[in-house]
Coordinates of C-alpha atoms in Angstrom, one line a residue:
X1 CA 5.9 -37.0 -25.7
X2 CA 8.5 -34.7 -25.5
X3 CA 8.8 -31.7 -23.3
X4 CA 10.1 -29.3 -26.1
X5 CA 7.5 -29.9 -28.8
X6 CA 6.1 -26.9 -30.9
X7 CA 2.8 -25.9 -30.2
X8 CA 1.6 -29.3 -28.7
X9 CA 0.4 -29.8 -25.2
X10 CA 2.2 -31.3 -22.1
X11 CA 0.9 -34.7 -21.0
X12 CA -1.2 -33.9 -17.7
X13 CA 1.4 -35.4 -15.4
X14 CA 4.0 -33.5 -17.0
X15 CA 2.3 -30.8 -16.5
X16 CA 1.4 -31.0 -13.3
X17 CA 5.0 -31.3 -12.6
X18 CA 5.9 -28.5 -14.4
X19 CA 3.8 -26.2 -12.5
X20 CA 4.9 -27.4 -9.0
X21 CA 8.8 -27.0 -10.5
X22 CA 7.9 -23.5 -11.3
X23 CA 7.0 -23.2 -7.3
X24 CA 9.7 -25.0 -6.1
X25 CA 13.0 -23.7 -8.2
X26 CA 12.4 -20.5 -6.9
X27 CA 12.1 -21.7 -3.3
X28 CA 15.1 -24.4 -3.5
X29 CA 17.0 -21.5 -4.9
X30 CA 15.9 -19.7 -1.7
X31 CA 16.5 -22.4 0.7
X32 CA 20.7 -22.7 -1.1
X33 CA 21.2 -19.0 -0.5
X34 CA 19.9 -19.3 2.8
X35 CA 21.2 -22.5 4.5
X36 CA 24.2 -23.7 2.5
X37 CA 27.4 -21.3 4.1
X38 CA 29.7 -21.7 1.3
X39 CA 26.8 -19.8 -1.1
X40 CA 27.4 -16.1 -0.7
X41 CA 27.0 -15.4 3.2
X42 CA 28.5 -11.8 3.0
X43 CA 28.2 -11.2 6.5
X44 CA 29.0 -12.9 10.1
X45 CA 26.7 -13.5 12.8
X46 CA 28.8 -12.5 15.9
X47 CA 28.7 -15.5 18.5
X48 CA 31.5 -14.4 20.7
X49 CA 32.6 -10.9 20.1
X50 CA 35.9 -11.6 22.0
X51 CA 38.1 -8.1 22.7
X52 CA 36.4 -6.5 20.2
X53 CA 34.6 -3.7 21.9
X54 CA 32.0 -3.2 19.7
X55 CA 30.7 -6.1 18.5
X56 CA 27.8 -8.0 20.2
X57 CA 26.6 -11.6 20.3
X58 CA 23.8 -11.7 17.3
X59 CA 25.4 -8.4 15.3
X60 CA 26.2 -8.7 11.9
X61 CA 28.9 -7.4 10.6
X62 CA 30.9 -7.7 6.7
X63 CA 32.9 -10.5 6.6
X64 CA 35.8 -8.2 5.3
X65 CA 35.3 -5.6 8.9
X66 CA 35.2 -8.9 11.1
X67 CA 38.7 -10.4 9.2
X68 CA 39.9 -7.1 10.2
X69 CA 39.3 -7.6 13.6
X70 CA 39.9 -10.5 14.4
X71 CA 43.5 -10.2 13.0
X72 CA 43.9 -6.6 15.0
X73 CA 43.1 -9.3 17.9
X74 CA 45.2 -12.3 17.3
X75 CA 48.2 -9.8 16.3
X76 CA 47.8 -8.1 19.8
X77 CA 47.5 -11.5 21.7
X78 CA 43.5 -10.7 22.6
X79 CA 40.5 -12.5 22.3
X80 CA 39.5 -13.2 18.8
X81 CA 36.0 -13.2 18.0
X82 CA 34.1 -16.0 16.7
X83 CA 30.7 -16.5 14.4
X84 CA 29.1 -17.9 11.8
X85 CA 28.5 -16.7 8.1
X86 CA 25.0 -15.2 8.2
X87 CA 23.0 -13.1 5.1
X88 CA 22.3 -9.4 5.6
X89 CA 19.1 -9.0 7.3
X90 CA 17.4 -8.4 4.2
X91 CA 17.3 -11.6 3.2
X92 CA 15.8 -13.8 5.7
X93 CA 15.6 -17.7 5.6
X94 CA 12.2 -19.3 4.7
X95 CA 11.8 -21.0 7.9
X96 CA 11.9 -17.3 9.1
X97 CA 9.1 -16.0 6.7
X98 CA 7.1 -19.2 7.4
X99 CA 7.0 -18.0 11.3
X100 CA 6.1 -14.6 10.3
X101 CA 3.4 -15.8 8.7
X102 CA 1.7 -17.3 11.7
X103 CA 3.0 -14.2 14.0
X104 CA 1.7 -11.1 12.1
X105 CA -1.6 -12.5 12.0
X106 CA -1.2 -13.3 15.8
X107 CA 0.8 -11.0 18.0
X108 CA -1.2 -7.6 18.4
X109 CA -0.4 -4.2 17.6
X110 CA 2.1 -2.1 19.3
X111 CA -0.1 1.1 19.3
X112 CA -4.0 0.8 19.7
X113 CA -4.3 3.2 16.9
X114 CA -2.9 0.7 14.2
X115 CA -4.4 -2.2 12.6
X116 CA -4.2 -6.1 12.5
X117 CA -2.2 -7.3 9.8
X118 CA -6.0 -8.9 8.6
X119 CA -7.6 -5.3 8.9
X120 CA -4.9 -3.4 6.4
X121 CA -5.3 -6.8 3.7
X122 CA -8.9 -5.8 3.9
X123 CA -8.4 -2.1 3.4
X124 CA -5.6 -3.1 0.2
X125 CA -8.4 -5.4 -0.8
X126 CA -11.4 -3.2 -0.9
X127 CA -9.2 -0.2 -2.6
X128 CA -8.7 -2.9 -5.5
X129 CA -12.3 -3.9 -5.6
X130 CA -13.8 -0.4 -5.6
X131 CA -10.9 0.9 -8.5
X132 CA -10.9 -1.8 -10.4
X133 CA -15.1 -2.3 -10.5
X134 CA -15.3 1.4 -11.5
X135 CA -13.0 0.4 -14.3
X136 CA -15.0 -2.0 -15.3
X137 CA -18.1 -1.1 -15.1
X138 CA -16.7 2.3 -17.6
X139 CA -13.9 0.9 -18.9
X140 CA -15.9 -2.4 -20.7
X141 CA -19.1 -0.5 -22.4
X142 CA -16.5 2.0 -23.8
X143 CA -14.3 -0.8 -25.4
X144 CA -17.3 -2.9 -26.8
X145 CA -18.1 -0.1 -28.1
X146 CA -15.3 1.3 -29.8
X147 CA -14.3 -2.7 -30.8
X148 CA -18.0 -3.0 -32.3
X149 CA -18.5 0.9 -34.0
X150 CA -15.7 2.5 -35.9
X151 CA -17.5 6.0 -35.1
X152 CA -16.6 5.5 -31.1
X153 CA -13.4 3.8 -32.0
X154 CA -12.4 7.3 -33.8
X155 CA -13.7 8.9 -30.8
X156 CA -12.3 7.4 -28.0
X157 CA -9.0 5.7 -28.5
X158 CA -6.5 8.5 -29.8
X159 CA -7.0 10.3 -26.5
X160 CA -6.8 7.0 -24.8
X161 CA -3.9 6.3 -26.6
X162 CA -2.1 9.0 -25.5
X163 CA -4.0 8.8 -21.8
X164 CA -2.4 5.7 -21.4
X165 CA 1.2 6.0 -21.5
X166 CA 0.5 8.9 -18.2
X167 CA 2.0 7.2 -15.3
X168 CA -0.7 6.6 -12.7
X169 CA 1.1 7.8 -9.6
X170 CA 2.0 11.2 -11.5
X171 CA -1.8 12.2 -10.9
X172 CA -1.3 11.0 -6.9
X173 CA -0.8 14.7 -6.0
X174 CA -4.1 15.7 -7.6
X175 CA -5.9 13.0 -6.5
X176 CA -5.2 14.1 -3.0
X177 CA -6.4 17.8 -3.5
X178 CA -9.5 16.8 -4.8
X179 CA -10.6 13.6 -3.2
X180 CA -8.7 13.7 0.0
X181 CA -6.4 12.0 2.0
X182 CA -8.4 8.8 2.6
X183 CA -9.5 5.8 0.5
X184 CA -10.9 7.9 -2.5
X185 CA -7.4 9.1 -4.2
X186 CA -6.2 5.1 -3.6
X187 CA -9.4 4.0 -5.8
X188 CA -8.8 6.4 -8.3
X189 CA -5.0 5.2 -8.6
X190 CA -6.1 2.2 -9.5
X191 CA -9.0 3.3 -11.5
X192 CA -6.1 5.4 -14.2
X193 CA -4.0 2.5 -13.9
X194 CA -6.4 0.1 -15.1
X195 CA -9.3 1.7 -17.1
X196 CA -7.3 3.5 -20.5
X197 CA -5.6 -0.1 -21.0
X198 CA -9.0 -2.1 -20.2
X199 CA -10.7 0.3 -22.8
X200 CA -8.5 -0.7 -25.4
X201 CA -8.1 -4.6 -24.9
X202 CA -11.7 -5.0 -24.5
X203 CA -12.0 -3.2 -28.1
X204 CA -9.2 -5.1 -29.6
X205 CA -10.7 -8.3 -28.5
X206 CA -14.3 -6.9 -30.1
X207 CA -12.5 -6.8 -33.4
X208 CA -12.0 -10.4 -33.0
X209 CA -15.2 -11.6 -33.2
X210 CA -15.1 -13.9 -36.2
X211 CA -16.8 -11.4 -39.1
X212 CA -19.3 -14.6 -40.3
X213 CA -21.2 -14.2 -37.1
X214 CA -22.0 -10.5 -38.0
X215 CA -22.3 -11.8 -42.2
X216 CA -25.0 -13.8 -40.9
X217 CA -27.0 -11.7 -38.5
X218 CA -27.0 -9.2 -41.5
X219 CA -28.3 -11.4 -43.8
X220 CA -30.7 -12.4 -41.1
X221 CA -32.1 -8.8 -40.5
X222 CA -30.6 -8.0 -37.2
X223 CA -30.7 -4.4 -36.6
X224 CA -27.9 -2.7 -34.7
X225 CA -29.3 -3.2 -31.5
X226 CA -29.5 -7.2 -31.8
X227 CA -26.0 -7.1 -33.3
X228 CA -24.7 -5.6 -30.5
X229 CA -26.7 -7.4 -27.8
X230 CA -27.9 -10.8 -29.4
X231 CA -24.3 -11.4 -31.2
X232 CA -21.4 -9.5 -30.3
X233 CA -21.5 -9.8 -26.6
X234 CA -22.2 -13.4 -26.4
X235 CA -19.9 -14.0 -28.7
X236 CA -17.0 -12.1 -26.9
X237 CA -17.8 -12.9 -23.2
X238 CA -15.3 -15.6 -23.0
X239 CA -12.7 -13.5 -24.0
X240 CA -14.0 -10.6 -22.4
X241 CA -14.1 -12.8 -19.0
X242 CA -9.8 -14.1 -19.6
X243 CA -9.5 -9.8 -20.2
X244 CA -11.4 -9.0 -16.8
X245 CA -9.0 -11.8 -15.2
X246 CA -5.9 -10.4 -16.8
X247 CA -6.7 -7.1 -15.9
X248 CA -7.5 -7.6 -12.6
X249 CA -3.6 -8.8 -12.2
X250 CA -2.8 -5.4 -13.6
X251 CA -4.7 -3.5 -11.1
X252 CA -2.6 -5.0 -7.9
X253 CA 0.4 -3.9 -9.4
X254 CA -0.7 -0.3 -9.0
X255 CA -1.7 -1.4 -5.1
X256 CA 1.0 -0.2 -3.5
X257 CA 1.9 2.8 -5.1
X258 CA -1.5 3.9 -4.5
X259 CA -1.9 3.4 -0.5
X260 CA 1.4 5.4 -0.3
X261 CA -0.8 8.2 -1.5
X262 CA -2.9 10.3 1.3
X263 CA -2.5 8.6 4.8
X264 CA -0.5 5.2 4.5
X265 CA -3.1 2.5 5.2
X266 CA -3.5 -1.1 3.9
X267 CA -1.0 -4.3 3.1
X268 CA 1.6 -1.3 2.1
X269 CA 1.5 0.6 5.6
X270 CA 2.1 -2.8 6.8
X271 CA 4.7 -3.6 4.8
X272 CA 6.4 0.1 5.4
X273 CA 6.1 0.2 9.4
X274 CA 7.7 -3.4 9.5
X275 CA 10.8 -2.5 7.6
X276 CA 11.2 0.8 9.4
X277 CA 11.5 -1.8 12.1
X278 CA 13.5 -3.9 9.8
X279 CA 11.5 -6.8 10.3
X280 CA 12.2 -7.9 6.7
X281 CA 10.8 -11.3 7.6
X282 CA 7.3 -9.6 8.2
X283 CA 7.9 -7.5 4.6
X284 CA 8.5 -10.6 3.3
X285 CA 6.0 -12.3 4.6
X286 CA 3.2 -9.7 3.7
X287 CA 4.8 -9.3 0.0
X288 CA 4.2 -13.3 -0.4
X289 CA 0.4 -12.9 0.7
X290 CA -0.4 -10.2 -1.5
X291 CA 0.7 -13.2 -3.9
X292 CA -0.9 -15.6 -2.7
X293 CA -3.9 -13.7 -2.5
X294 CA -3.8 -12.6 -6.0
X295 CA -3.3 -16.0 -7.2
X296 CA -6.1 -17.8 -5.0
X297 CA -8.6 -14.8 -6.9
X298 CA -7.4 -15.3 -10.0
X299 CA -7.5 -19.7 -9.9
X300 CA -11.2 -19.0 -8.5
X301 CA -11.8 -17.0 -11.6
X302 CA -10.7 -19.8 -13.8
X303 CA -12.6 -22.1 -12.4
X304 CA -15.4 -19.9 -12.5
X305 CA -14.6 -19.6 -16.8
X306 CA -14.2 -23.0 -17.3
X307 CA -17.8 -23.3 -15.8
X308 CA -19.0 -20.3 -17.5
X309 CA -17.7 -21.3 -20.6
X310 CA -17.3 -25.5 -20.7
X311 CA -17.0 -24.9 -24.8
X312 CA -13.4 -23.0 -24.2
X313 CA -10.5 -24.3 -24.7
X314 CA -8.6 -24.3 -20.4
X315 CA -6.3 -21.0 -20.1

């Protein structure tokens, strides 16, 4: 079968392969940039700074300055200096990030007073938890409800229409003043950024509940109670459960934005100490297992649906 047809499945080695390439482009790409010399390399790794007073062995410095340099040198009958093309140091190579990895979880803290790189992922992951259950557990009546009742539909979505185009971090400020500097303005970061757009997925996808399902419990006698709980519910929980999973995605966007609110705690006071320090190998290192960790939920929660739901088609 081929790999371009409309609308029609891959073959389940194909895609298999297809979603390891999508991994591995990115990181052969990486692995180019970083290891071939003759692919960009703006800079030089000094290995011998010669008569050149300032340099030092393991600075780097534009290739254009060090040029310069070692001309100035070779013109004046001096030491030249020597090195070797190098990236800048924000771009460190993956054998870098992969060591990072292991250290951040391993060395300790400078100070006593900050955390283990495994304390702040468990602060970032309870301030997603907390937001984004409070979200849920508000955000999904309201939708079923205004998907399933045009009365709270006309009530509820023009404001949320309008609610929702408010950028999250403008209401950081206020956050603060009324919940404090702690956890509590965090949660309620990700609570705006997730609940006006949950409210009005989880009604569009109400609407989509095929109308002979309701025909029928009409002509049965179902009352509006039993419509709502004996038909419309079951019938969009599937959907309602890919939504949750979706959503879910949504609300770790808004993670880091919302632990710089208040005291810096979290993944994102990791992430910010480290490049103060400009240990981008540690930034990158913690930006990759926010990733990781997003994807490992979000592949339990499919397996969870497929289970749930063995009638769906696999998303």
């Amino acid at each position: 079968m081929s790999l371009f047809s409309v609308n029609k499945p891959l073959e389940p080695r194909s895609r298999q392969l297809v979603t390891i390439s999508s991994f591995v482009l990115p990181i052969l790409l990486w692995c180019l940039v970083s290891y071939v010399p003759f692919i960009w390399h703006p800079e030089v790794e000094i290995t011998s700074p010669g008569s050149v007073n300032y340099f030092r062995e393991g600075m780097l410095v534009n290739k254009t300055v060090f040029n310069a340099e070692s001309d100035k040198a070779s013109a004046a009958g001096k030491a030249t200096p020597e090195g070797i093309p190098a990236n800048p140091i924000y771009l460190p190579a993956p054998h870098e990030v992969l060591t990072a990895f292991y250290t951040s979880f391993t060395t300790e803290p400078k100070r006593s007073s900050e955390l283990w790189l495994h304390e702040s992922l468990w602060s970032s992951i309870q301030v997603i938890f907390y937001g984004f259950l409070l979200s849920s557990i508000i955000g999904i009546p309201l939708g079923v409800l205004a998907g399933t009742y045009d009365f709270f539909s006309r009530l509820f979505e023009p404001f949320i229409e309008f609610f929702r185009y408010l950028p999250a971090p403008a209401f950081g400020a206020l956050a603060v003043a009324v919940l404090g500097i702690y956890q509590a303005p965090k949660i309620a970061i990700i609570f705006i950024g997730t609940f006006f757009q949950q409210v009005l997925i989880v009604a569009n996808t109400t609407r989509k509940l095929d109308p002979a399902l309701l025909e029928a419990g009409q002509t049965l006698g179902a009352n509006n109670r039993s419509m709502l709980f004996r038909i419309v519910l079951p019938g969009i929980l599937p959907d309602l459960y890919r939504d949750t999973r979706i959503l879910l995605g949504w609300a770790w966007t808004y993670l880091i934005v919302a632990e710089l609110i208040g005291t810096s705690s979290g993944i994102t006071w990791f992430i910010t100490q480290q490049a103060r320090y400009k240990n981008f190998d540690n930034v990158f290192a913690a930006i990759m297992m926010i990733g990781i960790l997003g994807l490992t939920i979000d592949l339990l929660l499919a397996w969870f649906g497929r289970r749930l739901f063995p009638w769906q088609k696999a998303n």
